[in-house]
Coordinates of C-alpha atoms in Angstrom, one line a residue:
M29 CA 83.5 97.1 122.1
A30 CA 86.9 97.2 121.6
S31 CA 87.4 94.1 120.0
T32 CA 84.7 95.1 116.9
V33 CA 85.9 97.5 115.2
M34 CA 89.2 97.7 112.4
I35 CA 91.1 99.7 114.0
T36 CA 91.4 99.5 118.0
N37 CA 93.8 101.7 119.1
A38 CA 92.4 105.0 119.1
A39 CA 96.3 106.7 118.8
E40 CA 96.6 104.6 115.6
Y41 CA 93.5 105.2 114.3
D42 CA 93.1 107.5 111.8
R43 CA 89.2 109.1 110.6
A44 CA 89.9 111.1 106.9
K45 CA 92.3 108.6 106.2
E46 CA 90.0 106.1 106.8
L47 CA 86.8 107.9 105.1
K48 CA 89.5 108.4 102.4
H49 CA 90.2 104.8 101.8
F50 CA 86.2 103.8 102.3
D51 CA 85.3 106.0 99.4
E52 CA 88.1 105.4 96.9
S53 CA 87.8 101.4 96.4
K54 CA 84.1 102.8 95.7
M55 CA 83.2 99.3 96.9
G56 CA 80.0 100.5 99.3
V57 CA 79.2 99.2 102.1
K58 CA 78.0 95.6 100.4
G59 CA 81.4 95.6 98.9
L60 CA 82.4 95.7 102.9
L61 CA 80.3 93.0 103.5
D62 CA 81.1 90.8 100.3
S63 CA 85.2 90.8 101.7
G64 CA 84.0 88.7 103.7
L65 CA 84.3 91.3 106.5
T66 CA 83.0 89.8 110.1
T67 CA 83.6 93.4 112.3
I68 CA 82.1 97.0 111.4
P69 CA 85.2 99.6 110.4
K70 CA 84.3 101.9 113.3
I71 CA 83.7 105.2 110.6
F72 CA 80.1 103.2 111.1
I73 CA 79.4 103.0 114.4
H74 CA 77.7 106.2 115.9
P75 CA 77.5 107.2 119.4
P76 CA 76.6 105.8 122.4
E77 CA 73.6 108.8 121.9
T78 CA 72.3 107.7 118.6
L79 CA 73.0 103.5 120.6
S80 CA 70.9 104.6 122.7
D81 CA 67.7 105.4 121.4
L82 CA 67.4 102.3 119.1
K83 CA 66.4 100.2 122.1
P84 CA 62.5 100.8 123.3
A85 CA 62.3 102.5 126.3
S86 CA 60.3 100.0 128.7
H87 CA 56.9 103.1 128.6
A88 CA 56.8 102.9 125.0
R89 CA 53.9 100.9 123.4
P90 CA 54.7 102.0 119.6
E91 CA 52.2 98.6 118.8
S92 CA 49.2 101.0 119.8
H93 CA 50.6 103.8 117.4
S94 CA 50.8 103.0 113.3
I95 CA 50.9 105.1 109.8
P96 CA 47.3 105.6 108.3
I97 CA 46.3 103.4 105.4
I98 CA 44.5 104.8 103.2
G99 CA 43.2 103.0 99.5
I100 CA 42.4 106.2 97.3
S101 CA 40.8 104.2 93.7
R102 CA 37.5 105.9 94.4
C103 CA 39.7 109.3 94.9
F104 CA 37.8 111.0 92.4
D105 CA 34.1 109.7 93.1
S106 CA 31.6 113.0 94.3
G107 CA 30.0 110.1 96.9
R108 CA 33.7 109.7 98.5
R109 CA 35.5 112.6 97.5
S110 CA 35.3 114.3 100.9
A111 CA 36.1 111.7 102.7
I112 CA 39.1 110.0 101.4
I113 CA 40.5 114.3 101.4
D114 CA 39.6 114.4 104.9
Q115 CA 41.1 111.3 106.2
I116 CA 44.8 112.3 104.0
S117 CA 44.1 116.1 105.3
R118 CA 43.8 114.6 109.1
A119 CA 46.9 111.9 108.7
A120 CA 49.2 114.9 107.0
R121 CA 48.7 116.9 109.7
E122 CA 48.8 114.7 112.7
V123 CA 51.0 111.9 111.0
A124 CA 53.3 113.3 108.0
F125 CA 53.3 109.5 106.6
F126 CA 50.7 108.0 105.4
Q127 CA 50.4 104.9 103.1
I128 CA 48.0 104.9 100.3
T129 CA 46.1 101.9 98.3
N130 CA 44.4 101.1 94.9
H131 CA 46.1 104.9 94.0
G132 CA 45.9 102.7 90.5
I133 CA 49.6 102.0 89.4
P134 CA 49.7 97.5 88.5
L135 CA 52.0 96.6 91.4
E136 CA 53.7 94.5 87.9
T137 CA 54.9 98.2 88.1
I138 CA 56.5 97.8 91.4
D139 CA 57.9 94.7 90.9
R140 CA 59.7 95.6 88.1
T141 CA 61.0 98.9 89.5
M142 CA 62.3 97.7 92.4
A143 CA 64.0 94.4 91.3
A144 CA 66.1 96.2 88.0
T145 CA 66.8 98.9 91.4
K146 CA 68.4 95.6 93.0
A147 CA 69.9 94.4 90.8
L148 CA 72.0 97.7 90.0
H149 CA 73.3 97.7 93.3
E150 CA 74.7 93.9 93.0
K151 CA 76.0 94.2 89.6
P152 CA 79.3 94.2 89.8
L153 CA 81.6 96.8 91.3
E154 CA 83.3 97.5 88.0
I155 CA 80.4 98.6 85.8
K156 CA 79.0 100.2 89.4
A157 CA 82.2 101.6 90.0
H158 CA 82.2 103.3 86.1
F159 CA 78.1 105.6 88.2
Y160 CA 80.6 106.3 91.5
R161 CA 81.4 110.2 92.1
R162 CA 80.2 112.5 94.7
E163 CA 80.5 115.6 92.3
V164 CA 77.0 117.7 93.6
G165 CA 76.2 118.4 89.2
S166 CA 75.7 115.1 88.0
N167 CA 72.5 113.9 87.6
V168 CA 73.1 109.6 88.0
R169 CA 75.7 108.6 90.5
Y170 CA 76.3 105.6 92.3
F171 CA 77.9 106.1 96.1
S172 CA 78.0 105.1 100.2
N173 CA 76.8 108.1 102.8
V174 CA 76.1 111.3 101.2
D175 CA 77.3 113.1 103.8
L176 CA 80.4 110.9 104.3
Y177 CA 82.8 113.2 105.4
H178 CA 81.1 115.5 107.4
A179 CA 78.5 113.5 109.3
K180 CA 79.7 111.8 112.7
S181 CA 79.2 108.8 111.3
A182 CA 78.6 106.9 108.4
S183 CA 75.5 104.8 107.6
W184 CA 75.1 101.0 107.0
R185 CA 73.9 102.0 103.4
D186 CA 73.9 102.9 99.6
T187 CA 72.7 104.4 97.0
F188 CA 71.7 105.5 93.8
Y189 CA 69.8 109.0 92.8
V190 CA 68.8 110.4 89.7
K191 CA 68.2 114.1 89.5
F192 CA 65.1 113.8 87.0
G193 CA 64.3 117.3 86.8
P194 CA 64.3 120.4 86.2
N195 CA 66.0 120.1 83.6
P196 CA 64.9 116.4 80.9
L197 CA 67.4 113.8 82.4
A198 CA 68.7 111.8 79.2
P199 CA 67.5 107.8 79.6
E200 CA 71.1 107.1 77.7
E201 CA 72.5 108.0 81.0
L202 CA 70.7 105.2 83.0
P203 CA 72.6 102.0 83.7
E204 CA 70.5 99.6 81.3
I205 CA 69.1 97.4 83.6
C206 CA 66.9 100.3 85.5
R207 CA 66.4 103.0 82.4
K208 CA 62.5 101.8 81.9
E209 CA 61.7 100.7 84.8
M210 CA 63.3 104.5 86.1
V211 CA 61.8 106.3 83.4
D212 CA 58.7 104.4 83.9
W213 CA 59.2 104.8 87.4
D214 CA 58.8 109.1 87.3
K215 CA 55.9 109.6 85.9
E216 CA 54.2 107.3 87.9
V217 CA 55.4 109.8 90.6
F218 CA 54.6 112.5 89.0
R219 CA 51.2 111.8 88.6
L220 CA 50.4 111.1 91.5
S221 CA 51.4 113.9 93.2
E222 CA 49.5 115.6 91.4
T223 CA 46.0 114.1 92.4
L224 CA 47.6 113.9 96.2
M225 CA 48.2 117.4 96.0
G226 CA 45.0 118.7 94.4
E227 CA 42.9 116.0 95.5
G228 CA 44.5 114.7 98.6
L229 CA 45.7 117.9 100.7
G230 CA 43.5 119.7 99.1
L231 CA 45.7 122.4 97.1
S232 CA 45.6 124.0 93.8
T233 CA 47.8 122.0 92.1
D234 CA 48.5 125.2 89.6
R235 CA 49.6 127.3 93.1
F236 CA 52.6 124.1 93.4
K237 CA 52.8 124.2 89.5
E238 CA 53.8 128.2 89.9
M239 CA 56.3 127.9 92.2
T240 CA 57.2 124.7 90.9
C241 CA 57.0 122.3 92.9
F242 CA 57.2 119.5 90.9
E243 CA 60.4 119.9 88.8
G244 CA 62.4 119.0 91.2
R245 CA 62.4 115.6 91.5
T246 CA 65.7 113.2 92.9
M247 CA 64.9 109.5 92.9
I248 CA 67.1 108.3 95.5
A249 CA 67.3 103.7 95.6
Q250 CA 68.9 103.6 98.8
Y251 CA 70.3 98.8 99.6
Y252 CA 70.9 97.8 103.1
P253 CA 73.3 94.8 102.5
H254 CA 73.0 93.0 105.7
C255 CA 74.8 94.3 109.0
P256 CA 77.1 91.6 110.6
Q257 CA 77.0 94.5 114.1
P258 CA 72.7 96.3 113.5
D259 CA 73.2 97.5 117.2
L260 CA 76.5 99.5 116.5
T261 CA 74.7 101.2 113.0
V262 CA 71.9 103.0 111.7
G263 CA 70.8 102.2 107.9
L264 CA 70.5 105.9 108.3
P265 CA 69.9 107.9 110.4
S266 CA 67.5 110.5 111.9
H267 CA 66.4 113.0 109.3
T268 CA 63.3 115.1 107.9
D269 CA 63.2 115.8 104.1
P270 CA 63.5 119.6 103.0
G271 CA 60.9 118.8 100.0
V272 CA 57.2 118.9 99.9
L273 CA 56.4 115.6 99.6
T274 CA 58.3 112.5 99.6
V275 CA 56.8 109.1 97.2
L276 CA 58.1 106.1 98.6
I277 CA 58.4 102.6 97.6
P278 CA 59.4 100.7 99.5
D279 CA 60.9 98.0 101.0
Q280 CA 59.2 94.2 101.1
T281 CA 61.1 92.1 102.3
G282 CA 60.9 93.0 106.5
G283 CA 64.9 93.4 106.2
C284 CA 64.2 97.1 106.7
S285 CA 63.2 99.0 110.2
L286 CA 62.0 102.6 108.5
Q287 CA 61.1 103.9 111.5
V288 CA 58.3 107.1 112.6
K289 CA 58.7 109.7 115.4
Y290 CA 55.4 109.8 117.0
G291 CA 53.8 110.3 119.7
G292 CA 57.7 110.3 121.3
V293 CA 58.6 106.5 120.1
W294 CA 59.8 105.5 117.3
V295 CA 57.1 103.5 115.1
G296 CA 57.2 100.7 112.7
V297 CA 56.2 101.6 109.1
K298 CA 54.8 98.4 109.0
P299 CA 55.6 97.1 104.9
V300 CA 51.9 96.5 102.8
P301 CA 52.1 94.7 99.2
G302 CA 51.7 97.5 96.4
A303 CA 51.3 100.1 98.9
I304 CA 52.9 103.1 98.4
V305 CA 53.9 105.7 101.4
I306 CA 54.1 109.0 101.4
N307 CA 55.6 112.0 103.7
V308 CA 55.2 115.4 104.4
G309 CA 58.9 117.9 103.4
D310 CA 59.8 120.6 105.6
L311 CA 59.0 123.2 102.1
L312 CA 55.1 122.3 102.2
Q313 CA 54.4 122.8 106.2
I314 CA 55.8 125.9 105.8
I315 CA 53.6 127.1 102.8
S316 CA 51.2 125.6 104.5
N317 CA 51.7 127.4 107.6
D318 CA 52.3 124.5 110.1
E319 CA 48.7 123.0 108.6
Y320 CA 50.8 119.5 108.2
K321 CA 53.7 118.6 109.1
S322 CA 56.9 117.6 108.2
V323 CA 58.1 114.6 111.5
T324 CA 61.7 113.0 111.9
H325 CA 61.9 109.7 110.4
R326 CA 64.8 106.8 110.3
V327 CA 65.4 103.8 109.2
L328 CA 67.5 100.7 111.2
A329 CA 70.4 98.3 110.1
N330 CA 69.7 95.6 108.5
S331 CA 70.0 92.5 110.3
S332 CA 68.8 89.9 108.6
S333 CA 70.0 88.2 105.4
K334 CA 67.6 89.7 102.8
P335 CA 69.4 92.6 101.0
P336 CA 66.6 95.7 101.0
V337 CA 65.2 97.9 98.5
S338 CA 63.9 101.4 98.8
I339 CA 63.0 104.4 96.6
G340 CA 62.4 107.7 97.6
V341 CA 61.4 110.6 94.5
F342 CA 61.3 113.6 96.8
L343 CA 59.5 116.7 95.1
E344 CA 60.8 120.1 95.6
P345 CA 60.9 123.5 93.2
S346 CA 64.0 124.1 90.4
N347 CA 64.5 127.3 92.4
R348 CA 66.3 126.1 95.4
E349 CA 67.6 129.9 96.3
K350 CA 63.7 131.5 95.6
L351 CA 62.2 132.8 99.3
Y352 CA 59.1 130.5 100.4
G353 CA 56.2 131.6 102.5
P354 CA 53.2 130.5 104.1
R355 CA 51.0 131.5 100.7
R356 CA 47.2 133.2 100.1
N357 CA 45.1 130.0 98.9
L358 CA 47.2 127.6 98.6
Y359 CA 45.4 125.7 100.9
R360 CA 41.9 125.8 100.8
R361 CA 39.9 126.1 104.1
I362 CA 43.1 128.6 105.4
N363 CA 41.7 132.0 104.6
Q364 CA 45.2 134.1 105.7
H365 CA 48.1 137.0 105.2
F366 CA 51.4 136.4 104.3
F367 CA 54.0 136.3 107.1
D368 CA 57.8 136.7 107.1
S369 CA 59.0 134.4 104.2
F370 CA 61.3 131.5 105.3
R371 CA 64.7 131.4 102.6
Y372 CA 63.9 127.3 101.2
R373 CA 67.3 126.6 100.1
S374 CA 67.8 122.5 98.9
T375 CA 71.2 121.8 98.3
G376 CA 69.9 118.3 97.0
I377 CA 70.6 115.1 98.8
N378 CA 72.9 117.0 101.2
S379 CA 71.2 118.6 102.5
S380 CA 69.4 116.0 104.0
P381 CA 70.1 112.3 104.4
K382 CA 67.5 110.3 102.3
R383 CA 65.5 106.9 103.0

């Protein structure tokens, strides 16, 4: 396999130098592809244990599993409310991932948000380079691989990062090409999250507000260019999300494969037009005393010619230094005492990779 990498002599390979060169170029993965590259650089090649897991086991039958799809249009209808709550609660307990339809967000709004984000990623390098930075305190950033200097291997994706809370974001900080769409989407996510927490998961929305769980909202817009060697890398390595909930507009092209570890096998999340994917984060698992589960998921490298886009909004507390543990009366069907608290220290998107 040595002939497929940019540097073939291990004695001459300087990983730190190659990482620094890639980062300082600000070109991202898309820039590498646009330069005519036909083999991926060595910094993107993942170790054998990761690559072997990309191949389905002979006994695995992922087609026997599926991610629940739940229509919530009648969530406030007294005749259907309890049935919908049961569906959402069961999905959050058993799978930790589910897709919602009939959520009240127009398909046109979703399409505009996705199109604007894709257009941003496909802008010329000199425009995107203006936003290229790794400083954690920046509200708006463009980069490739937030953990570039810490991960064992880089992954084949570019990222646009926006911090909408807890401190209000001035719209002028966003690129004009996607400004309105991203601001509008943040409002839709906030509204939808309150509905899911209160009506869907049967949780006390007021208590979550007291814990500032809706205030720390981070939007991660991922772009997955075509990968010349998708069997040697991934779009996003396996991970769990650290916050409360993740609200995701998944790729609609079919070129990017989001997979969830379920029943011991990797299950693909098949895109449903207009659907939004919801998944449980680590903090919700803690404060629900493991009633709801946060599960491992990943994104495979894009082998198609179409460059998929996904947009995730991660809900987390505004106070990242506070102690969090299982909460009395937070989950209505559990009458419990406080347990030993767990320290939840999210360092933004540095704490775990995002979709």
